[in-house]
């Protein structure tokens, strides 16, 4: 059985998370796709760490850090946006486990009513991932993001707590 947990990101995680974020397999699917320097990364972490509406989390599998999750409550305290990425060397299946752990944290620990996600329109893996976790596609923001060369659509997803609970109940009955 895989031991897994989400824990708060600490300063000791900065270099590792920056390496993941700057890896071409991750960076190419982000809104800001430039290579981030350590000073910019430290400033981001310091700002986010001071904001009680932001949870920066590290996903560990068998005591090895292998993923990052950001949950930000911007609209109200019960609705949040999320973002995530894995270590480029994470084992197959880690994404699903990270997603399930993040949803449990969002709905059980934070008590959210809704979790929202976005994916650039060409990011088929992220779109399929959201759907596999039970998110509903709520819309397409056409030409919403300019990546420096062209405009990209942004796909919007939402998952309500009652939908997540129903899926959990269903999967426990299987």
PDB file of C-alpha atoms in Angstrom:
ATOM      1  CA  UNK A   1       0.000   0.000   0.000  1.00  0.00           C
ATOM      2  CA  UNK A   2       1.253   3.458  -0.878  1.00  0.00           C
ATOM      3  CA  UNK A   3       1.832   5.832   2.034  1.00  0.00           C
ATOM      4  CA  UNK A   4       0.807   9.318   0.978  1.00  0.00           C
ATOM      5  CA  UNK A   5       0.178  12.721   2.492  1.00  0.00           C
ATOM      6  CA  UNK A   6      -0.173  16.397   1.774  1.00  0.00           C
ATOM      7  CA  UNK A   7       1.819  18.732   3.977  1.00  0.00           C
ATOM      8  CA  UNK A   8       2.441  22.481   4.011  1.00  0.00           C
ATOM      9  CA  UNK A   9       5.239  23.648   1.726  1.00  0.00           C
ATOM     10  CA  UNK A  10       8.222  25.034   3.633  1.00  0.00           C
ATOM     11  CA  UNK A  11      11.242  27.078   2.684  1.00  0.00           C
ATOM     12  CA  UNK A  12      13.202  23.827   2.558  1.00  0.00           C
ATOM     13  CA  UNK A  13      11.051  22.815  -0.452  1.00  0.00           C
ATOM     14  CA  UNK A  14      11.796  25.934  -2.515  1.00  0.00           C
ATOM     15  CA  UNK A  15      14.641  24.601  -4.656  1.00  0.00           C
ATOM     16  CA  UNK A  16      12.896  21.293  -5.383  1.00  0.00           C
ATOM     17  CA  UNK A  17       9.590  22.963  -6.322  1.00  0.00           C
ATOM     18  CA  UNK A  18      11.420  25.505  -8.499  1.00  0.00           C
ATOM     19  CA  UNK A  19      13.178  22.669 -10.349  1.00  0.00           C
ATOM     20  CA  UNK A  20       9.822  20.987 -10.996  1.00  0.00           C
ATOM     21  CA  UNK A  21       8.186  24.256 -12.074  1.00  0.00           C
ATOM     22  CA  UNK A  22      11.013  25.162 -14.461  1.00  0.00           C
ATOM     23  CA  UNK A  23      11.149  21.732 -16.088  1.00  0.00           C
ATOM     24  CA  UNK A  24       9.969  21.973 -19.736  1.00  0.00           C
ATOM     25  CA  UNK A  25       7.338  19.252 -19.140  1.00  0.00           C
ATOM     26  CA  UNK A  26       5.732  21.515 -16.522  1.00  0.00           C
ATOM     27  CA  UNK A  27       6.607  25.047 -17.629  1.00  0.00           C
ATOM     28  CA  UNK A  28       5.056  24.658 -21.081  1.00  0.00           C
ATOM     29  CA  UNK A  29       1.589  24.234 -19.571  1.00  0.00           C
ATOM     30  CA  UNK A  30       1.669  27.221 -17.211  1.00  0.00           C
ATOM     31  CA  UNK A  31       0.312  30.741 -17.678  1.00  0.00           C
ATOM     32  CA  UNK A  32       3.791  32.114 -17.071  1.00  0.00           C
ATOM     33  CA  UNK A  33       6.092  29.916 -19.073  1.00  0.00           C
ATOM     34  CA  UNK A  34       9.370  31.763 -18.573  1.00  0.00           C
ATOM     35  CA  UNK A  35      12.083  30.133 -16.510  1.00  0.00           C
ATOM     36  CA  UNK A  36      11.707  31.434 -12.973  1.00  0.00           C
ATOM     37  CA  UNK A  37      14.781  32.480 -11.013  1.00  0.00           C
ATOM     38  CA  UNK A  38      15.323  31.708  -7.345  1.00  0.00           C
ATOM     39  CA  UNK A  39      14.774  35.334  -6.241  1.00  0.00           C
ATOM     40  CA  UNK A  40      11.411  35.542  -8.037  1.00  0.00           C
ATOM     41  CA  UNK A  41      10.482  32.165  -6.568  1.00  0.00           C
ATOM     42  CA  UNK A  42      11.393  33.264  -3.024  1.00  0.00           C
ATOM     43  CA  UNK A  43       9.313  36.454  -3.389  1.00  0.00           C
ATOM     44  CA  UNK A  44       6.314  34.428  -4.614  1.00  0.00           C
ATOM     45  CA  UNK A  45       6.648  32.037  -1.682  1.00  0.00           C
ATOM     46  CA  UNK A  46       6.986  34.858   0.883  1.00  0.00           C
ATOM     47  CA  UNK A  47       3.865  36.629  -0.468  1.00  0.00           C
ATOM     48  CA  UNK A  48       1.790  33.465  -0.660  1.00  0.00           C
ATOM     49  CA  UNK A  49       2.919  32.266   2.751  1.00  0.00           C
ATOM     50  CA  UNK A  50       1.627  35.481   4.367  1.00  0.00           C
ATOM     51  CA  UNK A  51      -1.819  35.069   2.791  1.00  0.00           C
ATOM     52  CA  UNK A  52      -4.148  32.920   4.911  1.00  0.00           C
ATOM     53  CA  UNK A  53      -6.375  32.330   1.846  1.00  0.00           C
ATOM     54  CA  UNK A  54      -3.584  30.395   0.100  1.00  0.00           C
ATOM     55  CA  UNK A  55      -2.488  26.851   0.898  1.00  0.00           C
ATOM     56  CA  UNK A  56       0.780  25.741  -0.675  1.00  0.00           C
ATOM     57  CA  UNK A  57       1.110  21.994  -0.281  1.00  0.00           C
ATOM     58  CA  UNK A  58       3.638  19.281  -1.033  1.00  0.00           C
ATOM     59  CA  UNK A  59       2.370  15.847  -1.974  1.00  0.00           C
ATOM     60  CA  UNK A  60       4.498  12.987  -0.651  1.00  0.00           C
ATOM     61  CA  UNK A  61       4.305   9.394  -1.774  1.00  0.00           C
ATOM     62  CA  UNK A  62       6.232   6.856   0.315  1.00  0.00           C
ATOM     63  CA  UNK A  63       7.996   9.745   2.112  1.00  0.00           C
ATOM     64  CA  UNK A  64       9.227  11.247  -1.172  1.00  0.00           C
ATOM     65  CA  UNK A  65       8.084  14.712  -2.239  1.00  0.00           C
ATOM     66  CA  UNK A  66       6.708  14.352  -5.754  1.00  0.00           C
ATOM     67  CA  UNK A  67       4.044  16.997  -6.290  1.00  0.00           C
ATOM     68  CA  UNK A  68       2.845  20.512  -5.562  1.00  0.00           C
ATOM     69  CA  UNK A  69      -0.697  21.795  -4.952  1.00  0.00           C
ATOM     70  CA  UNK A  70      -1.873  25.393  -4.587  1.00  0.00           C
ATOM     71  CA  UNK A  71      -5.384  26.077  -3.280  1.00  0.00           C
ATOM     72  CA  UNK A  72      -6.408  29.735  -3.269  1.00  0.00           C
ATOM     73  CA  UNK A  73      -9.643  31.101  -1.884  1.00  0.00           C
ATOM     74  CA  UNK A  74     -10.272  34.310  -3.867  1.00  0.00           C
ATOM     75  CA  UNK A  75     -14.041  34.679  -4.294  1.00  0.00           C
ATOM     76  CA  UNK A  76     -15.120  33.759  -0.766  1.00  0.00           C
ATOM     77  CA  UNK A  77     -13.861  31.441   1.936  1.00  0.00           C
ATOM     78  CA  UNK A  78     -15.841  28.457   0.592  1.00  0.00           C
ATOM     79  CA  UNK A  79     -14.830  28.644  -3.095  1.00  0.00           C
ATOM     80  CA  UNK A  80     -11.257  28.156  -4.252  1.00  0.00           C
ATOM     81  CA  UNK A  81      -9.096  27.739  -7.329  1.00  0.00           C
ATOM     82  CA  UNK A  82      -6.470  25.066  -7.511  1.00  0.00           C
ATOM     83  CA  UNK A  83      -3.283  24.447  -9.420  1.00  0.00           C
ATOM     84  CA  UNK A  84      -0.896  21.516  -9.283  1.00  0.00           C
ATOM     85  CA  UNK A  85       2.051  19.841 -10.889  1.00  0.00           C
ATOM     86  CA  UNK A  86       4.169  16.785 -10.381  1.00  0.00           C
ATOM     87  CA  UNK A  87       7.850  16.134 -10.284  1.00  0.00           C
ATOM     88  CA  UNK A  88       8.804  15.208 -13.866  1.00  0.00           C
ATOM     89  CA  UNK A  89      10.173  11.944 -12.440  1.00  0.00           C
ATOM     90  CA  UNK A  90       7.019  10.999 -10.478  1.00  0.00           C
ATOM     91  CA  UNK A  91       5.830   7.408 -10.783  1.00  0.00           C
ATOM     92  CA  UNK A  92       2.932   6.651 -13.089  1.00  0.00           C
ATOM     93  CA  UNK A  93      -0.337   7.033 -11.171  1.00  0.00           C
ATOM     94  CA  UNK A  94       1.006   9.712  -8.835  1.00  0.00           C
ATOM     95  CA  UNK A  95      -1.143  12.412 -10.431  1.00  0.00           C
ATOM     96  CA  UNK A  96      -4.353  10.591  -9.608  1.00  0.00           C
ATOM     97  CA  UNK A  97      -3.248  10.077  -6.003  1.00  0.00           C
ATOM     98  CA  UNK A  98      -2.230  13.733  -5.694  1.00  0.00           C
ATOM     99  CA  UNK A  99      -5.607  14.796  -7.093  1.00  0.00           C
ATOM    100  CA  UNK A 100      -7.556  12.611  -4.693  1.00  0.00           C
ATOM    101  CA  UNK A 101      -5.518  13.842  -1.705  1.00  0.00           C
ATOM    102  CA  UNK A 102      -5.971  17.465  -2.778  1.00  0.00           C
ATOM    103  CA  UNK A 103      -9.745  17.042  -3.122  1.00  0.00           C
ATOM    104  CA  UNK A 104      -9.976  15.458   0.321  1.00  0.00           C
ATOM    105  CA  UNK A 105      -7.974  18.375   1.741  1.00  0.00           C
ATOM    106  CA  UNK A 106     -10.132  20.935  -0.059  1.00  0.00           C
ATOM    107  CA  UNK A 107     -13.478  19.504   0.981  1.00  0.00           C
ATOM    108  CA  UNK A 108     -12.712  17.869   4.331  1.00  0.00           C
ATOM    109  CA  UNK A 109      -9.972  20.043   5.839  1.00  0.00           C
ATOM    110  CA  UNK A 110     -10.805  23.423   4.301  1.00  0.00           C
ATOM    111  CA  UNK A 111     -14.557  22.774   4.176  1.00  0.00           C
ATOM    112  CA  UNK A 112     -14.901  24.184   0.673  1.00  0.00           C
ATOM    113  CA  UNK A 113     -18.208  24.234  -1.174  1.00  0.00           C
ATOM    114  CA  UNK A 114     -16.544  24.345  -4.605  1.00  0.00           C
ATOM    115  CA  UNK A 115     -13.109  23.840  -6.132  1.00  0.00           C
ATOM    116  CA  UNK A 116     -12.416  25.403  -9.534  1.00  0.00           C
ATOM    117  CA  UNK A 117      -9.670  24.585 -11.993  1.00  0.00           C
ATOM    118  CA  UNK A 118      -8.400  25.809 -15.327  1.00  0.00           C
ATOM    119  CA  UNK A 119      -6.372  24.285 -18.120  1.00  0.00           C
ATOM    120  CA  UNK A 120      -4.963  25.799 -21.261  1.00  0.00           C
ATOM    121  CA  UNK A 121      -7.027  24.511 -24.172  1.00  0.00           C
ATOM    122  CA  UNK A 122      -4.181  22.486 -25.674  1.00  0.00           C
ATOM    123  CA  UNK A 123      -3.439  20.716 -22.373  1.00  0.00           C
ATOM    124  CA  UNK A 124      -5.407  17.557 -23.105  1.00  0.00           C
ATOM    125  CA  UNK A 125      -3.909  15.659 -20.163  1.00  0.00           C
ATOM    126  CA  UNK A 126      -5.031  18.280 -17.633  1.00  0.00           C
ATOM    127  CA  UNK A 127      -8.491  18.463 -19.196  1.00  0.00           C
ATOM    128  CA  UNK A 128      -8.849  14.667 -19.012  1.00  0.00           C
ATOM    129  CA  UNK A 129      -7.435  14.684 -15.465  1.00  0.00           C
ATOM    130  CA  UNK A 130     -10.039  17.164 -14.235  1.00  0.00           C
ATOM    131  CA  UNK A 131     -12.829  15.126 -15.809  1.00  0.00           C
ATOM    132  CA  UNK A 132     -11.473  11.868 -14.347  1.00  0.00           C
ATOM    133  CA  UNK A 133     -11.538  13.442 -10.877  1.00  0.00           C
ATOM    134  CA  UNK A 134     -15.220  14.331 -11.345  1.00  0.00           C
ATOM    135  CA  UNK A 135     -14.942  17.995 -12.317  1.00  0.00           C
ATOM    136  CA  UNK A 136     -17.567  19.376 -14.661  1.00  0.00           C
ATOM    137  CA  UNK A 137     -16.410  21.390 -17.658  1.00  0.00           C
ATOM    138  CA  UNK A 138     -18.055  24.753 -17.019  1.00  0.00           C
ATOM    139  CA  UNK A 139     -16.887  26.651 -20.025  1.00  0.00           C
ATOM    140  CA  UNK A 140     -14.272  27.762 -22.476  1.00  0.00           C
ATOM    141  CA  UNK A 141     -12.781  31.235 -22.294  1.00  0.00           C
ATOM    142  CA  UNK A 142     -11.870  31.776 -25.927  1.00  0.00           C
ATOM    143  CA  UNK A 143      -8.468  33.352 -26.662  1.00  0.00           C
ATOM    144  CA  UNK A 144      -8.181  34.158 -22.954  1.00  0.00           C
ATOM    145  CA  UNK A 145      -4.423  33.759 -22.564  1.00  0.00           C
ATOM    146  CA  UNK A 146      -1.653  35.180 -24.745  1.00  0.00           C
ATOM    147  CA  UNK A 147       1.421  32.976 -24.431  1.00  0.00           C
ATOM    148  CA  UNK A 148       3.787  35.373 -26.179  1.00  0.00           C
ATOM    149  CA  UNK A 149       3.166  33.906 -29.613  1.00  0.00           C
ATOM    150  CA  UNK A 150      -0.552  33.225 -29.862  1.00  0.00           C
ATOM    151  CA  UNK A 151      -3.824  33.341 -27.949  1.00  0.00           C
ATOM    152  CA  UNK A 152      -4.935  30.208 -26.137  1.00  0.00           C
ATOM    153  CA  UNK A 153      -8.349  29.093 -24.938  1.00  0.00           C
ATOM    154  CA  UNK A 154      -8.733  28.440 -21.218  1.00  0.00           C
ATOM    155  CA  UNK A 155     -10.973  25.565 -20.158  1.00  0.00           C
ATOM    156  CA  UNK A 156     -12.814  26.049 -16.844  1.00  0.00           C
ATOM    157  CA  UNK A 157     -13.811  23.259 -14.469  1.00  0.00           C
ATOM    158  CA  UNK A 158     -15.713  23.041 -11.201  1.00  0.00           C
ATOM    159  CA  UNK A 159     -16.373  20.397  -8.593  1.00  0.00           C
ATOM    160  CA  UNK A 160     -18.940  20.861  -5.833  1.00  0.00           C
ATOM    161  CA  UNK A 161     -18.540  19.228  -2.443  1.00  0.00           C
ATOM    162  CA  UNK A 162     -21.822  17.307  -2.786  1.00  0.00           C
ATOM    163  CA  UNK A 163     -20.635  15.902  -6.153  1.00  0.00           C
ATOM    164  CA  UNK A 164     -17.329  14.850  -4.607  1.00  0.00           C
ATOM    165  CA  UNK A 165     -19.121  13.255  -1.628  1.00  0.00           C
ATOM    166  CA  UNK A 166     -21.392  11.302  -3.983  1.00  0.00           C
ATOM    167  CA  UNK A 167     -18.346  10.006  -5.893  1.00  0.00           C
ATOM    168  CA  UNK A 168     -16.645   9.026  -2.626  1.00  0.00           C
ATOM    169  CA  UNK A 169     -19.772   7.193  -1.454  1.00  0.00           C
ATOM    170  CA  UNK A 170     -20.055   5.431  -4.824  1.00  0.00           C
ATOM    171  CA  UNK A 171     -16.390   4.374  -4.847  1.00  0.00           C
ATOM    172  CA  UNK A 172     -16.663   3.058  -1.253  1.00  0.00           C
ATOM    173  CA  UNK A 173     -19.631   0.919  -2.305  1.00  0.00           C
ATOM    174  CA  UNK A 174     -17.640  -0.706  -5.122  1.00  0.00           C
TER     175      UNK A 174
END
